[in-house]
Amino acid sequence: MARKLPKKDVVIIGLGWTGSLLAHELTDAGLDVVAIERGPWRDTSTDFSPTQDPDELRYGIRLDLFLRPAQETFTLRHNVAQQALPIRWPGAFIVGNGVGGAGVHWNGHTWRFLETDFTLKSHLTQRYGASALPEDMQIEDWGVTYADLEPYYDKFEYIAGTSGRAGNIQGKMQAGGNPFEGPRTRDYPLPPLKDTAPTALFAKTASEMGYHAFPRPASNASEAYVNPLGIAMGPCTYCGFCERFGCGNYSKASPQANVLPVLMRKSNFSVRTECEVLHINKHPGGNVATGVTFVDSSGEEWDQPADIVLVCAYGLHNVRMMLLSGIGQPYDPKTGEGVVGRNYAYQSAGAAGLLFEGKRFNPFVGAGSLGQCIDDFNGDNFDHAGLGFVGGASITTSNYHGRPIAMSATRAPGTPAWGSAWKKQVASTYQNTSAVAGQGSVYSYRDKYLDLDPVYKDRFGRPLLRMTFDWHENEKKMTRFIAQKCAEIGKAMGAKHVTPRSLPDHFNVVPYQSTHNTGGAIMGDNPKRSAVNRYLQSWDAHNVFVIGASAFPQNAGYNPTGTVGALALWAADAIRNQYLKNPGPLVQA
């Protein structure tokens, strides 16, 4: 039987970006907050020192910072007719483990979604007609607009020390920025990162082709910076060890670098690491949570009572926690009814690999989000009439790492994959390789969803999360279109070999693609089609808030973290200024 702990005002499941931001905001409001984190404590000075951090074999290949399948994994199938099988080693996506979560190993891409991304269903239907959308496409409006979130995007960018160049300040277009972005209150807190040879070549070429090149927004500090919490960041040294690594230089934004140094000093905040929440406890009446039950590293179970439960784990884990706890009706693809597990989506890619001759790109000089981009083919920034698909991608040439093991896979057509000829080719191509890559949207469909696996269970005997997902023709067409645009730019850049890449026939869980899993506990204005309301509050249990990319009704052509951070601060504001004054549903069903 679980032992009972003293009651807290708030219990948070997971201490990554969203958990840290909400804990900071709610402790500022005077609440007594405890976070329960499955993984270990991680600190910049002891875990990510510059002398040990650039270890590609340990972190990049053996995935030292990531969730192990023995802790938790997922099962996958392409359609309901198949038997789902467990993912036995991280492949297509890799999930963080420990304090900081994905905020430790991310690159630092800090995008704002397009204005039309938040009203996607209404916008596309109005512009092209309902018949232009595939019959089984299940996209939704978010229930919140870009204008609603703009102050929270701004707040997150200033906490994270984001580097970039604004394209639209209060409706006035800015030279050199993204002309497609929504109006922002002010510029980024830091100027853009410095260009390298391939990013400068991309920007010059794209501009000459009539596109609108701009520096990619990066939460890699281009200069020394002190954020609004009073925490200092060091300027990025362009070491190129961001993705899959921590940052010992305090230059890449993370919960450890940008929030926790203040949060951990507060007497009304505490964290329990290496403790796994088993489920959220509910009042017998069913519509209010009473806290959580977790198990510590010794195997002992505890009940942590709380007035408010914040589900702030990785998106897929948020959905599983809702299903395990019986909060919200599970989605049924046969009837289309139910909300938890609905509208799962992923990220697509169309790209062109480039191989030059006679260049010295020095790829080891890089930063996680260093790149030049165009948004001319993202979202609905271009006319889709007659193309046979909707959606798009941000297109980039980046200089984010020169890791030798990872780059050894790049070779000219016809080169063997092993032996002396391969070694000679690797030595030759290391300085001459680049890419133009499109990070694309994935829209939601009736038959792609998440539920609990009826066969496979975790170490505590709980069902694993089952993913039912495969590529749809809309996304295949879109990535072929994007790959063609990438190839055109690559050829204009002067590459000798240009290799376009688009989606394969079926989703393959083995090669790494993206960790941007979205949906499953989506936000919206209709409780029959969304699990949480516009404030990320459960429709079924008013003191449960579910924060993360699990709230996205579909995925856009951007990295999610900027929007996840904005949603966390938006939800925190709603709890502080609305819910605490009058606990109950913030939106009436």
XYZ file of C-alpha atoms in Angstrom:
589
model
C 0.000 0.000 0.000
C 1.294 3.436 -0.908
C 2.469 5.718 1.928
C 0.852 9.125 1.989
C 2.884 12.356 1.847
C 1.821 15.815 3.085
C -0.426 17.623 0.637
C 0.996 20.139 -1.844
C -0.726 22.891 -3.780
C 0.653 21.615 -7.073
C 2.289 18.390 -8.230
C 4.100 18.434 -11.574
C 4.812 15.276 -13.577
C 8.156 15.831 -15.308
C 10.724 18.606 -14.914
C 11.648 19.641 -18.435
C 10.930 22.981 -20.104
C 7.195 23.030 -19.342
C 7.509 21.735 -15.792
C 10.250 24.239 -14.969
C 8.421 27.213 -16.458
C 5.150 26.379 -14.699
C 6.912 25.679 -11.411
C 8.626 29.056 -11.580
C 5.408 30.904 -12.358
C 3.302 29.146 -9.732
C 5.877 29.385 -6.947
C 6.032 33.108 -7.716
C 2.286 33.108 -7.066
C 2.977 31.667 -3.615
C 2.001 28.067 -4.242
C 3.814 25.094 -2.711
C 4.990 23.030 -5.684
C 6.656 19.622 -5.998
C 7.932 18.132 -9.259
C 8.275 14.387 -9.721
C 10.823 13.392 -12.327
C 11.446 9.848 -13.538
C 15.069 10.403 -14.539
C 18.139 11.577 -12.636
C 19.125 15.070 -11.578
C 21.320 16.753 -14.184
C 23.341 19.899 -13.611
C 25.355 21.899 -16.128
C 28.608 22.138 -14.193
C 28.802 18.466 -13.204
C 27.026 16.674 -16.060
C 27.896 18.728 -19.148
C 31.375 20.080 -18.530
C 33.171 21.180 -21.726
C 35.854 18.539 -21.126
C 33.416 15.623 -21.346
C 30.457 16.960 -23.273
C 31.832 16.652 -26.867
C 31.871 12.830 -26.684
C 30.047 11.693 -29.819
C 30.266 7.987 -29.040
C 28.814 8.383 -25.530
C 26.064 10.899 -26.236
C 25.522 10.897 -29.999
C 25.690 7.149 -30.670
C 25.112 5.379 -27.339
C 22.526 8.009 -26.332
C 23.655 8.456 -22.741
C 21.111 11.211 -22.008
C 18.122 9.348 -23.359
C 15.308 7.102 -22.168
C 16.177 3.417 -22.226
C 13.630 0.885 -23.519
C 13.929 -0.959 -20.200
C 12.394 2.114 -18.545
C 9.650 2.626 -21.111
C 9.170 2.131 -24.810
C 6.342 2.198 -27.329
C 4.784 -0.235 -29.746
C 4.174 0.640 -33.365
C 2.057 -0.539 -36.265
C 1.166 1.072 -39.575
C -2.554 0.321 -39.434
C -5.208 -1.344 -37.302
C -4.900 -4.641 -39.174
C -1.342 -5.154 -37.969
C 0.030 -6.469 -34.673
C 2.038 -3.670 -33.044
C 5.575 -4.567 -31.992
C 7.737 -2.894 -29.355
C 10.494 -0.446 -30.291
C 13.546 -2.105 -28.772
C 16.088 0.712 -29.343
C 15.549 4.448 -29.969
C 15.526 5.055 -33.711
C 13.173 7.406 -35.529
C 12.885 9.524 -32.397
C 14.879 9.746 -29.168
C 13.293 10.778 -25.867
C 15.178 12.619 -23.149
C 15.588 11.218 -19.655
C 16.138 13.219 -16.497
C 15.753 16.769 -15.281
C 15.613 19.105 -18.273
C 14.140 16.445 -20.578
C 14.310 17.303 -24.263
C 15.368 20.800 -23.240
C 18.823 19.368 -22.569
C 19.509 17.609 -25.853
C 17.645 19.882 -28.302
C 19.373 22.059 -30.887
C 17.827 25.349 -29.832
C 15.453 25.958 -32.777
C 12.914 28.447 -31.426
C 10.182 29.028 -33.979
C 6.853 30.749 -33.794
C 4.142 28.977 -35.761
C 2.402 30.892 -38.561
C -0.822 32.756 -37.816
C -2.721 30.385 -40.111
C -1.323 27.317 -38.351
C -3.611 28.083 -35.387
C -6.743 28.350 -37.534
C -5.739 25.710 -40.043
C -9.056 23.963 -40.612
C -10.980 27.202 -41.001
C -8.321 28.806 -43.157
C -7.833 25.935 -45.624
C -11.552 25.303 -45.903
C -12.218 28.956 -46.633
C -9.383 29.291 -49.165
C -9.658 26.003 -51.079
C -12.997 24.508 -50.044
C -13.646 21.458 -47.894
C -13.405 19.142 -50.907
C -9.733 20.067 -51.380
C -8.830 18.284 -48.142
C -8.439 14.482 -48.056
C -11.607 12.848 -46.769
C -9.916 11.238 -43.771
C -7.849 14.313 -42.819
C -8.820 15.352 -39.275
C -7.188 18.760 -38.806
C -8.572 21.218 -36.254
C -8.312 24.835 -35.191
C -6.428 25.181 -31.929
C -8.971 27.203 -29.976
C -6.264 29.787 -29.451
C -4.794 32.261 -31.951
C -1.332 33.529 -32.707
C -2.353 36.911 -31.275
C -3.348 35.186 -28.017
C 0.054 33.501 -27.744
C 2.268 36.338 -28.996
C 3.075 37.787 -25.540
C 4.012 34.290 -24.344
C 6.205 33.596 -27.371
C 7.959 36.864 -26.540
C 8.339 35.937 -22.887
C 9.788 32.525 -23.704
C 12.278 33.980 -26.207
C 13.555 36.412 -23.582
C 13.842 33.687 -20.925
C 15.688 31.456 -23.426
C 17.977 34.200 -24.766
C 16.935 33.600 -28.372
C 19.099 34.951 -31.201
C 17.468 36.067 -34.440
C 16.233 38.875 -36.639
C 12.589 39.948 -36.535
C 10.638 40.135 -39.772
C 7.499 41.847 -38.511
C 7.442 44.163 -35.499
C 3.926 45.394 -34.723
C 2.958 45.088 -38.388
C 6.018 46.897 -39.748
C 8.140 44.653 -41.971
C 11.826 44.385 -41.092
C 14.584 43.950 -43.669
C 16.415 40.650 -43.381
C 13.807 38.948 -41.200
C 11.081 36.427 -42.008
C 8.358 38.318 -43.926
C 5.843 35.519 -43.302
C 5.924 35.611 -39.503
C 3.069 37.078 -37.496
C 3.463 40.512 -35.891
C 5.698 40.466 -32.853
C 5.916 42.979 -30.013
C 9.660 43.505 -30.325
C 12.832 42.070 -31.791
C 14.643 39.003 -30.471
C 16.696 39.639 -27.347
C 19.940 38.808 -29.179
C 21.176 39.383 -32.753
C 21.523 36.373 -35.089
C 24.363 33.892 -34.852
C 27.234 34.475 -37.264
C 26.951 32.797 -40.654
C 29.330 30.117 -41.838
C 30.310 29.376 -45.442
C 27.401 27.069 -46.375
C 24.720 29.164 -44.647
C 25.988 32.352 -46.299
C 26.026 30.583 -49.673
C 22.441 29.407 -49.159
C 21.238 32.889 -48.183
C 22.902 34.499 -51.193
C 21.600 31.870 -53.615
C 18.057 31.832 -52.241
C 17.843 35.624 -52.385
C 19.073 35.617 -55.984
C 16.300 33.129 -56.796
C 13.715 35.561 -55.432
C 13.130 33.876 -52.070
C 13.253 35.545 -48.660
C 16.254 34.305 -46.692
C 16.589 35.018 -42.984
C 18.650 33.669 -40.071
C 17.067 30.768 -38.198
C 15.885 31.734 -34.693
C 18.245 30.098 -32.232
C 18.276 29.718 -28.484
C 22.052 29.529 -28.763
C 23.283 32.832 -27.324
C 25.057 34.925 -29.951
C 26.339 37.225 -27.201
C 26.645 37.227 -23.428
C 23.152 37.676 -22.003
C 21.260 37.980 -18.735
C 17.648 36.839 -18.964
C 14.673 38.407 -17.107
C 15.148 35.919 -14.251
C 18.636 37.351 -13.714
C 20.450 34.254 -15.040
C 23.565 34.793 -17.170
C 24.326 32.923 -20.411
C 27.735 32.754 -22.070
C 28.210 33.495 -25.779
C 28.168 30.432 -28.012
C 31.612 29.137 -29.007
C 30.267 27.299 -32.101
C 31.602 23.943 -30.863
C 28.904 22.056 -32.784
C 27.905 19.733 -29.949
C 24.283 20.737 -29.276
C 21.944 18.097 -30.680
C 22.046 15.046 -28.341
C 24.357 16.907 -25.928
C 24.093 19.228 -22.950
C 25.853 22.605 -23.053
C 28.677 23.173 -20.585
C 29.160 26.674 -21.895
C 25.758 27.940 -20.610
C 25.096 29.099 -24.207
C 22.291 26.784 -25.332
C 19.064 27.500 -23.518
C 17.810 24.741 -21.254
C 15.881 24.468 -18.000
C 19.257 24.006 -16.274
C 20.757 27.145 -17.818
C 17.731 29.442 -17.863
C 15.212 28.569 -15.115
C 16.438 26.084 -12.500
C 19.174 28.277 -10.953
C 16.357 30.524 -9.678
C 13.706 27.882 -9.133
C 15.892 25.618 -6.985
C 16.511 28.411 -4.483
C 12.837 28.802 -3.669
C 11.682 27.359 -0.352
C 8.246 26.560 -1.790
C 9.642 24.310 -4.526
C 11.014 20.776 -4.290
C 11.790 18.002 -6.747
C 11.862 14.219 -6.372
C 14.116 12.623 -8.996
C 14.229 8.967 -10.046
C 10.594 8.691 -9.035
C 8.068 7.519 -11.607
C 4.429 8.537 -11.475
C 2.234 5.486 -11.966
C -1.069 7.287 -12.361
C -3.078 10.344 -11.428
C -5.504 9.714 -8.575
C -9.095 10.853 -8.895
C -11.865 11.683 -6.463
C -14.538 8.968 -6.414
C -16.789 11.465 -8.192
C -14.351 11.289 -11.112
C -14.101 14.917 -12.210
C -11.331 16.089 -9.880
C -7.809 14.777 -9.401
C -6.557 14.315 -5.840
C -2.854 13.886 -6.614
C -0.576 11.185 -7.988
C 0.866 7.836 -6.985
C 4.551 7.326 -7.723
C 7.228 4.740 -7.064
C 10.722 5.737 -5.917
C 14.063 4.191 -6.880
C 13.812 1.645 -4.064
C 10.464 0.416 -5.353
C 8.356 1.960 -2.586
C 5.035 3.515 -3.578
C 3.907 6.945 -2.376
C 0.767 9.014 -2.689
C 1.360 12.714 -3.273
C -1.895 14.614 -2.683
C -2.245 17.977 -4.437
C -4.896 20.508 -5.393
C -3.599 20.846 -8.962
C -1.924 18.223 -11.174
C 0.214 19.408 -14.086
C 1.107 16.773 -16.674
C 4.381 18.100 -18.116
C 6.188 15.035 -19.454
C 7.185 14.337 -23.070
C 4.126 14.538 -25.314
C 3.697 10.795 -25.821
C 4.072 10.227 -22.094
C 1.415 12.850 -21.370
C -1.044 10.907 -23.488
C -0.170 7.614 -21.838
C -0.594 9.143 -18.381
C -4.084 10.345 -19.329
C -5.020 6.885 -20.616
C -3.551 5.074 -17.607
C -5.398 7.432 -15.262
C -8.752 7.245 -17.013
C -8.957 10.989 -17.580
C -10.798 11.713 -20.824
C -12.488 9.231 -23.135
C -10.001 7.164 -25.202
C -10.230 7.776 -28.940
C -11.852 5.105 -31.107
C -10.951 5.361 -34.812
C -13.914 3.184 -35.806
C -16.504 5.578 -34.462
C -14.395 8.745 -34.458
C -15.496 9.295 -30.871
C -13.264 9.885 -27.868
C -10.481 12.408 -27.435
C -7.390 10.966 -25.715
C -5.068 9.567 -28.372
C -6.784 11.488 -31.167
C -4.854 13.472 -33.808
C -1.406 12.003 -33.310
C 1.037 13.505 -35.846
C 4.750 13.529 -36.556
C 7.223 15.579 -38.615
C 8.100 15.055 -42.282
C 11.218 15.861 -44.269
C 12.025 16.627 -47.876
C 15.618 17.528 -48.619
C 18.547 17.458 -50.996
C 22.007 16.224 -50.014
C 24.775 18.319 -51.584
C 28.316 17.332 -52.429
C 30.663 20.053 -53.662
C 34.212 20.027 -54.946
C 37.007 22.249 -53.751
C 35.174 23.711 -50.754
C 36.297 24.042 -47.149
C 33.042 24.332 -45.222
C 34.667 23.556 -41.842
C 31.518 21.817 -40.560
C 32.995 21.483 -37.061
C 32.295 25.217 -36.619
C 28.615 25.111 -35.811
C 25.780 25.716 -33.387
C 22.567 23.796 -32.883
C 20.241 26.217 -34.605
C 22.764 28.031 -36.805
C 21.250 28.274 -40.275
C 19.662 30.373 -42.966
C 16.062 29.674 -43.956
C 13.263 30.490 -46.308
C 9.588 30.209 -45.429
C 8.289 30.718 -48.966
C 7.040 27.097 -49.107
C 5.874 26.656 -45.526
C 2.300 26.278 -44.306
C -0.037 28.099 -46.673
C 2.483 30.810 -47.612
C 2.116 29.701 -51.243
C -0.830 28.856 -53.438
C -1.623 25.143 -53.216
C -4.254 25.207 -55.959
C -3.620 22.313 -58.335
C -0.728 20.867 -56.331
C -2.725 17.998 -54.837
C -1.589 18.544 -51.277
C -1.735 21.005 -48.379
C 1.013 21.880 -45.914
C 4.638 22.780 -46.451
C 8.062 23.116 -44.888
C 10.623 25.591 -43.659
C 13.708 25.153 -45.873
C 17.161 25.538 -44.379
C 20.864 25.122 -44.856
C 22.359 24.708 -41.421
C 25.740 24.271 -39.799
C 24.824 22.514 -36.602
C 27.520 19.886 -36.242
C 30.550 18.273 -37.819
C 30.483 15.068 -35.800
C 32.773 12.638 -37.628
C 30.809 9.435 -36.931
C 27.513 10.935 -38.042
C 29.039 12.555 -41.121
C 30.801 9.374 -42.223
C 27.529 8.178 -43.724
C 27.672 10.906 -46.390
C 29.337 9.755 -49.605
C 29.235 10.339 -53.325
C 26.980 8.136 -55.479
C 28.646 4.814 -56.209
C 31.059 4.918 -53.265
C 31.192 1.711 -51.167
C 29.856 1.853 -47.619
C 32.994 0.313 -46.097
C 36.686 -0.371 -46.743
C 39.564 1.783 -47.974
C 37.535 3.429 -50.749
C 34.940 4.495 -48.195
C 37.614 5.881 -45.849
C 39.144 7.878 -48.689
C 35.721 9.232 -49.613
C 34.913 10.220 -46.026
C 38.169 12.157 -45.755
C 37.409 13.882 -49.056
C 33.746 14.714 -48.481
C 33.952 15.937 -44.864
C 34.819 19.460 -46.004
C 32.575 19.448 -49.080
C 29.219 18.258 -47.774
C 26.107 20.277 -47.063
C 22.352 20.007 -47.511
C 19.220 21.981 -48.164
C 16.569 20.510 -45.903
C 12.853 21.066 -45.508
C 11.210 20.374 -42.166
C 7.627 19.668 -43.065
C 4.192 19.597 -41.571
C 2.264 16.423 -40.864
C -1.490 16.759 -40.641
C -3.787 14.539 -38.633
C -5.918 11.678 -39.911
C -8.726 9.606 -38.529
C -6.729 6.349 -38.631
C -3.513 7.652 -36.990
C -3.764 7.669 -33.218
C -2.409 6.545 -29.842
C -3.867 4.023 -27.405
C -2.773 1.469 -24.804
C -1.247 -1.709 -26.186
C -3.278 -4.794 -25.241
C -0.206 -7.080 -25.217
C 3.010 -5.363 -24.163
C 3.557 -3.931 -20.684
C 6.272 -1.991 -18.840
C 8.284 -3.022 -15.778
C 5.371 -2.048 -13.503
C 2.864 -4.108 -15.472
C 1.216 -1.111 -17.147
C 0.310 -1.242 -20.873
C 2.767 0.449 -23.225
C 1.583 3.242 -25.476
C 0.685 1.923 -28.937
C 1.284 4.138 -31.964
C -0.723 3.532 -35.123
C 0.905 5.618 -37.815
C 2.041 5.647 -41.425
C 2.644 8.309 -44.041
C -0.343 9.556 -45.997
C -0.293 10.510 -49.653
C -0.734 14.217 -48.834
C 2.575 14.286 -46.938
C 4.373 12.184 -49.574
C 3.348 14.623 -52.320
C 4.305 17.584 -50.185
C 7.805 16.292 -49.387
C 8.431 15.421 -53.051
C 7.552 19.036 -53.898
C 9.821 20.348 -51.120
C 12.685 18.031 -52.115
C 12.446 19.391 -55.661
C 12.696 22.976 -54.364
C 15.666 21.982 -52.174
C 17.392 20.387 -55.163
C 16.851 23.490 -57.295
C 18.492 25.650 -54.637
C 21.319 23.119 -54.173
C 22.095 23.123 -57.886
C 22.089 26.921 -57.928
C 24.545 26.838 -55.000
C 26.965 24.993 -57.263
C 26.874 21.487 -55.810
C 28.379 18.778 -58.039
C 26.099 16.040 -56.720
C 22.534 16.803 -55.628
C 20.505 13.970 -54.123
C 16.812 14.744 -53.451
C 15.140 12.872 -50.596
C 11.449 12.637 -49.759
C 9.301 10.339 -47.640
C 9.447 6.586 -48.302
C 6.317 4.531 -48.909
C 6.005 3.603 -45.230
C 7.146 5.024 -41.907
C 10.288 3.259 -40.685
C 11.026 3.420 -36.983
C 14.725 2.473 -37.352
C 16.592 5.485 -38.854
C 16.500 8.744 -36.918
C 14.095 11.292 -38.388
C 12.674 13.641 -35.776
C 11.684 13.638 -32.100
C 8.726 15.910 -32.849
C 5.806 13.688 -31.907
C 2.654 15.732 -31.455
C -1.004 15.379 -30.570
C -2.948 12.801 -28.604
C -4.202 15.230 -25.937
C -5.087 18.107 -28.236
C -6.456 21.511 -27.323
C -9.580 22.967 -28.859
C -12.949 24.531 -28.259
C -15.052 21.381 -28.556
C -14.870 18.732 -25.796
C -15.985 16.072 -28.280
C -12.910 16.674 -30.462
C -10.263 17.808 -27.967
C -8.903 16.503 -24.656
C -8.068 19.924 -23.174
C -9.533 23.366 -23.612
C -7.753 26.486 -24.872
C -5.960 26.823 -21.511
C -4.734 23.188 -21.682
C -7.122 22.275 -18.887
C -8.697 18.830 -19.039
C -12.345 18.940 -20.033
C -12.938 15.999 -17.661
C -10.951 16.997 -14.549
C -10.709 20.737 -14.070
C -7.628 20.624 -11.817
C -5.574 18.675 -14.387
C -3.615 20.644 -16.995
C -1.737 18.814 -19.775
C 1.080 20.870 -21.260
C 3.343 20.074 -24.203
C 3.316 19.158 -27.883
C 0.603 16.637 -27.010
C -1.742 19.636 -27.311
C -0.995 20.286 -31.020
C -4.028 19.332 -33.161
C -1.598 18.720 -36.052
C 2.045 19.489 -36.633
C 3.402 22.491 -38.504
C 6.570 22.831 -40.584
C 8.655 23.954 -37.634
C 10.359 22.611 -34.528
C 7.863 22.645 -31.650
C 9.779 24.021 -28.646
C 9.006 27.730 -29.124
C 5.295 26.957 -29.254
C 5.536 24.489 -26.352
C 7.218 27.191 -24.246
C 4.579 29.756 -25.198
C 1.757 27.335 -24.343
C 3.338 26.596 -20.952
C 3.481 30.293 -20.076
C -0.057 30.824 -21.441
C -1.369 28.014 -19.222
C 0.574 29.313 -16.208
C -0.987 32.746 -16.657
C -4.467 31.206 -16.832
C -3.871 29.217 -13.639
C -2.455 32.224 -11.749
C -4.971 34.812 -12.850
C -8.135 32.804 -13.457
C -8.127 29.330 -11.948
C -6.745 30.213 -8.499
C -9.417 32.889 -8.083
C -12.234 30.564 -9.042
C -11.220 26.891 -9.272
C -13.323 25.106 -11.869
C -13.627 24.801 -15.635
C -12.125 27.870 -17.341
C -14.232 27.165 -20.412
C -17.744 25.810 -20.136
C -18.361 22.737 -22.278
